[in-house]
Coordinates of C-alpha atoms (C1' of nucleotides) in Angstrom, one line a residue:
Chain A
M1 CA 0.0 0.0 0.0
A2 CA 2.2 2.7 -1.3
D3 CA 2.6 6.4 -1.0
L4 CA -0.6 8.3 -0.1
K5 CA 0.9 11.6 -0.9
A6 CA 1.5 10.6 -4.5
N7 CA -2.3 10.6 -4.8
L8 CA -3.0 14.0 -3.5
R9 CA -4.0 16.5 -6.1
N10 CA -3.5 20.2 -5.5
Y11 CA -7.0 21.2 -4.5
S12 CA -7.5 24.6 -2.9
L13 CA -8.8 24.2 0.6
D14 CA -12.1 25.6 -0.7
E15 CA -12.5 23.0 -3.4
E16 CA -11.7 20.3 -0.9
E17 CA -14.3 21.7 1.4
L18 CA -16.9 21.9 -1.3
R19 CA -16.2 18.4 -2.5
Q20 CA -16.6 17.1 1.0
G21 CA -20.0 18.7 1.1
I22 CA -21.0 17.1 -2.2
E23 CA -19.9 13.7 -0.9
L24 CA -21.7 14.1 2.4
L25 CA -24.9 14.9 0.6
F26 CA -24.5 11.9 -1.7
Y27 CA -23.8 9.4 1.1
A28 CA -26.5 10.8 3.3
Y29 CA -29.1 10.6 0.7
R30 CA -28.0 7.1 -0.4
D31 CA -28.4 5.8 3.2
F32 CA -31.5 7.9 3.9
T33 CA -33.4 6.1 1.2
S34 CA -32.1 2.6 1.7
E35 CA -34.4 1.5 4.6
P36 CA -37.7 2.7 3.1
D37 CA -36.7 1.0 -0.2
K38 CA -36.6 -2.4 1.5
I39 CA -40.1 -1.9 3.0
L40 CA -41.5 -0.6 -0.2
A41 CA -40.3 -3.7 -2.1
K42 CA -42.5 -5.9 0.1
W43 CA -45.5 -4.0 -1.2
G44 CA -44.4 -3.9 -4.8
F45 CA -43.8 -0.2 -4.5
G46 CA -40.8 1.9 -5.3
R47 CA -39.3 5.1 -4.0
A48 CA -41.7 7.2 -6.1
H49 CA -44.6 5.8 -4.2
H50 CA -43.0 6.8 -0.9
R51 CA -42.6 10.3 -2.1
V52 CA -46.2 10.6 -3.0
I53 CA -47.4 9.0 0.2
Y54 CA -45.1 11.2 2.2
F55 CA -46.2 14.5 0.7
V56 CA -49.9 13.6 0.6
G57 CA -49.6 12.7 4.3
R58 CA -47.8 15.8 5.1
N59 CA -50.2 18.0 3.1
P60 CA -53.7 16.7 3.5
N61 CA -56.1 17.8 0.6
I62 CA -53.2 18.5 -1.7
T63 CA -54.0 18.7 -5.4
V64 CA -52.3 17.0 -8.3
T65 CA -50.8 20.2 -9.5
E66 CA -49.3 21.1 -6.1
L67 CA -47.9 17.6 -5.8
L68 CA -46.2 18.0 -9.2
L69 CA -44.7 21.3 -8.1
I70 CA -43.1 19.5 -5.1
L71 CA -41.9 16.4 -6.9
Q72 CA -40.8 18.2 -10.1
I73 CA -41.7 15.3 -12.4
T74 CA -44.2 15.0 -15.2
K75 CA -47.9 14.4 -14.8
Q76 CA -47.5 11.0 -16.6
S77 CA -44.8 9.9 -14.2
L78 CA -46.9 10.8 -11.3
A79 CA -50.0 9.2 -12.8
R80 CA -48.3 5.8 -12.8
V81 CA -47.7 5.7 -9.1
L82 CA -50.7 7.7 -8.1
T83 CA -53.2 5.5 -9.9
K84 CA -51.7 2.4 -8.3
L85 CA -51.9 4.0 -4.8
I86 CA -55.5 5.0 -5.3
K87 CA -56.5 1.6 -6.8
E88 CA -54.9 -0.2 -3.9
N89 CA -56.6 2.1 -1.4
F90 CA -53.7 4.0 0.1
I91 CA -54.9 7.4 -1.1
N92 CA -58.3 8.9 -1.4
Q93 CA -59.4 11.6 -3.9
R94 CA -62.5 13.8 -3.7
A95 CA -63.5 16.8 -5.7
D96 CA -62.9 20.2 -4.3
P97 CA -66.4 21.6 -3.5
L98 CA -65.1 25.1 -4.4
D99 CA -63.6 24.1 -7.7
R100 CA -64.7 20.7 -8.9
R101 CA -61.9 20.4 -11.3
K102 CA -59.5 19.9 -8.4
K103 CA -59.1 16.6 -6.7
L104 CA -58.1 16.8 -3.1
M105 CA -56.0 13.9 -1.9
T106 CA -55.7 12.4 1.5
L107 CA -54.2 9.2 2.9
T108 CA -56.5 6.4 3.9
K109 CA -56.0 4.6 7.2
K110 CA -54.0 2.0 5.2
G111 CA -52.0 4.8 3.7
E112 CA -51.3 6.4 7.0
Q113 CA -50.0 3.1 8.4
L114 CA -47.6 2.6 5.5
E115 CA -46.5 6.2 5.7
K116 CA -45.7 5.9 9.3
E117 CA -43.8 2.7 8.8
L118 CA -41.7 4.2 6.0
T119 CA -41.1 7.6 7.4
S120 CA -40.4 6.3 10.9
T121 CA -37.1 4.7 9.7
Q122 CA -36.0 8.1 8.3
M123 CA -37.2 10.0 11.4
A124 CA -35.2 7.5 13.6
R125 CA -32.1 8.3 11.4
F126 CA -32.6 12.0 11.9
N127 CA -33.3 11.5 15.6
R128 CA -30.0 9.7 16.0
A129 CA -28.1 12.3 14.0
Y130 CA -29.7 15.2 15.9
N131 CA -28.9 13.6 19.3
E132 CA -25.3 13.1 18.4
T133 CA -25.0 16.9 18.0
D134 CA -26.5 20.0 19.5
T135 CA -29.1 22.7 18.7
E136 CA -26.6 25.0 17.0
A137 CA -25.4 22.2 14.7
I138 CA -28.9 21.4 13.8
E139 CA -29.7 25.0 13.0
G140 CA -26.5 25.1 10.9
F141 CA -27.6 22.0 9.1
R142 CA -30.9 23.6 8.3
R143 CA -29.5 26.8 7.2
V144 CA -27.0 25.3 4.8
L145 CA -29.4 22.8 3.3
R146 CA -31.9 25.6 2.8
G147 CA -29.1 27.4 0.9
I148 CA -28.7 24.4 -1.3
I149 CA -32.3 24.4 -2.3
N150 CA -33.4 26.7 -5.2
P151 CA -34.5 30.0 -3.8
Q152 CA -38.1 29.8 -5.1
D153 CA -38.6 26.5 -3.2
R154 CA -37.1 27.4 0.1
A155 CA -40.5 28.5 1.4
R156 CA -41.8 25.0 1.0
V157 CA -39.7 23.7 3.9
R158 CA -42.3 24.8 6.3
P159 CA -45.1 23.5 4.2
R160 CA -48.0 23.8 6.6
T161 CA -47.6 27.6 6.6
G162 CA -45.8 28.0 3.3
L163 CA -48.2 26.2 0.9
S164 CA -51.1 28.5 0.3
N165 CA -54.0 26.8 -1.5
R166 CA -54.7 24.4 1.2
R167 CA -58.3 23.9 2.5
N168 CA -60.7 21.3 3.9
Chain B
M1 CA -58.9 29.5 1.0
A2 CA -60.3 28.2 4.2
D3 CA -59.1 27.5 7.6
L4 CA -55.5 26.7 7.9
K5 CA -55.7 25.4 11.4
A6 CA -58.1 22.8 10.4
N7 CA -55.3 21.2 8.5
L8 CA -52.8 21.1 11.3
R9 CA -52.3 17.6 12.7
N10 CA -51.1 17.2 16.2
Y11 CA -47.4 16.6 15.7
S12 CA -45.0 16.7 18.6
L13 CA -42.5 19.4 18.1
D14 CA -40.0 16.7 17.7
E15 CA -41.8 15.0 14.8
E16 CA -42.3 18.4 13.1
E17 CA -38.5 19.0 13.4
L18 CA -37.6 15.6 12.1
R19 CA -40.0 15.9 9.1
Q20 CA -38.5 19.3 8.3
G21 CA -35.1 17.6 8.2
I22 CA -36.5 14.9 5.8
E23 CA -37.9 17.5 3.5
L24 CA -34.8 19.7 3.5
L25 CA -32.8 16.6 2.4
F26 CA -35.3 15.7 -0.3
Y27 CA -35.5 19.2 -1.8
A28 CA -31.7 19.8 -1.5
Y29 CA -30.9 16.5 -3.3
R30 CA -33.6 17.2 -5.9
D31 CA -32.1 20.5 -6.9
F32 CA -28.5 19.4 -6.3
T33 CA -28.8 16.9 -9.1
S34 CA -30.9 18.9 -11.5
E35 CA -28.1 20.9 -13.2
P36 CA -25.7 18.1 -13.9
D37 CA -28.6 16.1 -15.2
K38 CA -29.1 18.6 -18.0
I39 CA -25.5 18.6 -19.0
L40 CA -25.3 14.8 -18.9
A41 CA -28.3 14.6 -21.3
K42 CA -26.3 16.4 -24.0
W43 CA -23.8 13.5 -23.9
G44 CA -26.3 10.7 -23.7
F45 CA -25.3 10.1 -20.1
G46 CA -27.4 9.8 -16.9
R47 CA -26.8 10.5 -13.3
A48 CA -25.1 7.1 -12.8
H49 CA -22.4 8.2 -15.2
H50 CA -21.8 11.4 -13.2
R51 CA -21.4 9.4 -10.0
V52 CA -18.8 7.1 -11.6
I53 CA -16.9 10.1 -13.2
Y54 CA -17.0 11.9 -9.9
F55 CA -15.6 9.2 -7.7
V56 CA -13.0 8.0 -10.2
G57 CA -11.8 11.6 -10.4
R58 CA -11.8 12.0 -6.7
N59 CA -10.0 8.7 -6.1
P60 CA -7.5 8.1 -8.9
N61 CA -6.5 4.5 -9.4
I62 CA -9.7 3.3 -7.7
T63 CA -10.7 -0.4 -8.4
V64 CA -14.0 -1.7 -9.4
T65 CA -14.6 -3.3 -6.1
E66 CA -13.9 -0.1 -4.2
L67 CA -16.2 1.9 -6.5
L68 CA -19.0 -0.7 -5.9
L69 CA -18.6 -0.1 -2.1
I70 CA -19.1 3.6 -2.6
L71 CA -22.0 3.4 -5.0
Q72 CA -23.8 0.5 -3.3
I73 CA -25.1 -0.9 -6.6
T74 CA -24.5 -4.2 -8.3
K75 CA -21.6 -5.0 -10.5
Q76 CA -23.9 -5.4 -13.4
S77 CA -25.4 -2.0 -13.0
L78 CA -22.0 -0.4 -12.8
A79 CA -20.7 -2.4 -15.8
R80 CA -23.3 -0.8 -18.0
V81 CA -22.2 2.8 -17.3
L82 CA -18.5 2.0 -16.9
T83 CA -18.2 0.1 -20.2
K84 CA -19.7 3.1 -22.0
L85 CA -17.4 5.6 -20.2
I86 CA -14.3 3.5 -21.1
K87 CA -15.4 2.9 -24.7
E88 CA -16.0 6.6 -25.2
N89 CA -12.6 7.4 -23.6
F90 CA -13.7 9.3 -20.4
I91 CA -12.0 6.7 -18.2
N92 CA -8.8 4.6 -18.5
Q93 CA -8.1 1.3 -16.9
R94 CA -4.8 -0.4 -16.3
A95 CA -3.8 -3.5 -14.4
D96 CA -2.4 -3.0 -11.0
P97 CA 1.3 -4.1 -11.2
L98 CA 1.1 -5.5 -7.7
D99 CA -2.1 -7.6 -8.3
R100 CA -2.9 -7.9 -12.0
R101 CA -6.5 -8.9 -11.2
K102 CA -7.2 -5.4 -10.1
K103 CA -7.9 -2.7 -12.7
L104 CA -6.9 0.8 -11.6
M105 CA -9.1 3.5 -13.1
T106 CA -8.4 7.1 -13.8
L107 CA -10.1 9.9 -15.7
T108 CA -8.7 10.8 -19.1
K109 CA -8.3 14.5 -20.1
K110 CA -11.7 14.3 -21.7
G111 CA -13.1 12.7 -18.5
E112 CA -11.5 15.4 -16.3
Q113 CA -13.1 18.1 -18.5
L114 CA -16.5 16.6 -18.2
E115 CA -16.1 16.0 -14.5
K116 CA -15.2 19.6 -14.0
E117 CA -18.1 20.9 -16.0
L118 CA -20.6 18.7 -14.0
T119 CA -19.2 19.1 -10.6
S120 CA -18.6 22.8 -10.9
T121 CA -22.3 23.4 -10.9
Q122 CA -22.7 21.5 -7.7
M123 CA -19.6 23.3 -6.1
A124 CA -21.1 26.6 -7.1
R125 CA -24.3 25.7 -5.3
F126 CA -22.4 24.7 -2.2
N127 CA -20.3 27.8 -2.5
R128 CA -23.4 30.0 -2.5
A129 CA -25.0 28.1 0.4
Y130 CA -21.8 28.3 2.5
N131 CA -21.4 32.0 1.8
E132 CA -24.9 32.6 3.0
T133 CA -24.0 31.2 6.4
D134 CA -20.9 31.1 8.6
T135 CA -18.3 28.6 9.7
E136 CA -20.3 27.3 12.6
A137 CA -23.3 26.6 10.4
I138 CA -21.1 24.7 7.9
E139 CA -19.6 22.7 10.7
G140 CA -23.1 21.9 12.0
F141 CA -24.2 20.9 8.6
R142 CA -21.2 18.6 8.3
R143 CA -21.8 17.0 11.7
V144 CA -25.5 16.4 11.2
L145 CA -25.1 15.0 7.7
R146 CA -22.3 12.7 8.9
G147 CA -24.7 11.5 11.6
I148 CA -27.2 10.6 8.8
I149 CA -24.7 8.4 7.1
N150 CA -24.4 4.8 8.2
P151 CA -21.6 4.6 10.8
Q152 CA -19.4 2.3 8.8
D153 CA -19.3 4.7 5.9
R154 CA -18.6 7.9 7.8
A155 CA -14.9 7.4 7.3
R156 CA -15.3 7.8 3.6
V157 CA -16.2 11.4 3.8
R158 CA -12.5 12.3 3.9
P159 CA -11.7 9.8 1.2
R160 CA -8.2 11.0 0.4
T161 CA -7.1 9.9 3.9
G162 CA -9.9 7.4 4.6
L163 CA -9.7 5.0 1.7
S164 CA -6.8 2.7 2.4
N165 CA -5.9 0.6 -0.6
R166 CA -4.9 3.5 -2.8
R167 CA -1.7 3.4 -4.7
N168 CA 0.0 4.6 -7.9
Chain C
dT1 C1' 1.1 -28.4 -7.4
dT2 C1' -3.5 -28.7 -7.2
dT3 C1' -7.4 -26.3 -5.3
dA4 C1' -10.0 -22.4 -3.6
dT5 C1' -10.7 -17.7 -3.6
dT6 C1' -10.8 -13.0 -5.5
dA7 C1' -11.4 -9.5 -9.1
dA8 C1' -13.5 -8.6 -13.0
dG9 C1' -16.5 -9.2 -16.9
dT10 C1' -20.7 -10.8 -19.4
dC11 C1' -25.5 -12.4 -20.9
dA12 C1' -30.3 -12.5 -20.2
dA13 C1' -34.5 -11.0 -18.3
dC14 C1' -37.1 -8.0 -15.5
dA15 C1' -39.0 -3.7 -12.9
dT16 C1' -39.1 1.1 -11.7
dG17 C1' -39.6 5.5 -12.9
dG18 C1' -38.1 9.2 -15.5
dC19 C1' -39.2 11.3 -20.4
dT20 C1' -41.9 13.1 -24.9
dG21 C1' -45.9 13.7 -27.6
dA22 C1' -50.6 13.3 -28.6
dC23 C1' -55.1 13.5 -27.2
dC24 C1' -59.5 13.6 -24.1
dT25 C1' -63.0 15.2 -20.6
dT26 C1' -64.8 18.3 -17.3
dA27 C1' -65.3 22.5 -15.1
dA28 C1' -64.4 27.3 -14.5
dA29 C1' -63.5 32.0 -16.3
dG30 C1' -63.4 35.3 -19.9
Chain D
dC1 C1' -69.7 30.8 -26.2
dT2 C1' -65.0 30.3 -26.3
dT3 C1' -60.8 29.8 -23.9
dT4 C1' -58.3 28.2 -20.1
dA5 C1' -57.2 25.2 -16.2
dA6 C1' -57.1 20.7 -13.9
dG7 C1' -56.8 16.2 -14.5
dG8 C1' -56.5 11.9 -17.0
dT9 C1' -54.7 8.5 -20.5
dC10 C1' -52.2 5.9 -24.2
dA11 C1' -48.1 4.6 -26.5
dG12 C1' -43.3 4.3 -26.7
dC13 C1' -38.5 5.3 -25.3
dC14 C1' -34.6 5.4 -22.1
dA15 C1' -31.8 5.0 -17.9
dT16 C1' -30.7 2.4 -14.2
dG17 C1' -31.6 -0.5 -10.7
dT18 C1' -32.4 -5.8 -9.7
dT19 C1' -31.5 -11.4 -9.8
dG20 C1' -29.3 -15.3 -11.5
dA21 C1' -26.0 -17.9 -14.0
dC22 C1' -21.7 -18.3 -15.8
dT23 C1' -16.7 -17.3 -17.5
dT24 C1' -11.7 -15.9 -17.3
dA25 C1' -7.5 -14.7 -15.1
dA26 C1' -4.7 -14.2 -11.3
dT27 C1' -3.5 -14.8 -6.6
dA28 C1' -3.6 -17.4 -2.2
dA29 C1' -4.0 -21.5 0.4
dA30 C1' -3.9 -26.5 1.2

DNA sequence: TTTATTAAGTCAACATGGCTGACCTTAAAG
DNA sequence: CTTTAAGGTCAGCCATGTTGACTTAATAAA
């Protein structure tokens, strides 16, 4: 196992720091999704189903258009997973009484149960990470990650107050 | 636009905080990958190609086995993208003189150029985020994100000193 | 020196989940 | 009454993950 120095390239400290950030985000996301993926496989679902279940659970009475804005995928891509989730009774749709073109979506009991099972693995991971640090570190984490997000979407991070067209 | 409060579920403060973390990570990763994806499309490549180019560039003379440990995908999945990258002369392979079963991989000039183009968009994003905050926030970001990563892989985050079997 | 293990490669088949493009229905707004 | 908005749908393509089986070459172990 030869000379380590021979492998060092001349990065500026800044570039090294930025690359470490990139790698942290890659590894964190890779592991963050690994546990739900295993649970989803048992149901014949994939990661896309989790995302839909998560954001419908988090934003009761969300519409298709709003969900598309969050996920940033096409309507056709969403349709594939959403249709299956509705057919198998994880998600309910009902017409918005104030604009019957809109379909308000909520989780069914079954959907809530699966959501909880999936998301609890991720919450446990965050809980561990948060407990290994302190309040200031968590606040730093939040501020930096917000800075990574495109400016126009930063408001979404507190979606219960940020998303506007919500109703019952 | 009816009652917002009617939509609030009774989360504990903790659950709310954990869910905000989940969402921050989702949105950050979504946007973090969006710019490279556009560049890759011009070359007929996908996100998987970027990951290979990135980690080969970052770890010159890496072997296939080591790359698989980082990416956590199957050899067959890697083969598809790696074969294409070698065929189109973005990556070089040569036998390790000390163990001729191993193939040491490096970026070609062409590979380095593409790597730089792809990664610079992500470094710019991190640079912006870092500059919007301060040193303590960045350190907090790093510590929390490390906590999210599976313990056995946390050492990888400083890969130039962490990965062992590196040589020239 | 024969045998087992390791590193890498390969073929086939399958599933998920993105995408484009075209087109339809229903309801609301002008 | 026409236009626009919200949602749905069909067909096909592509990228990228998976399992399983099998091969070759080189090193390590018995």
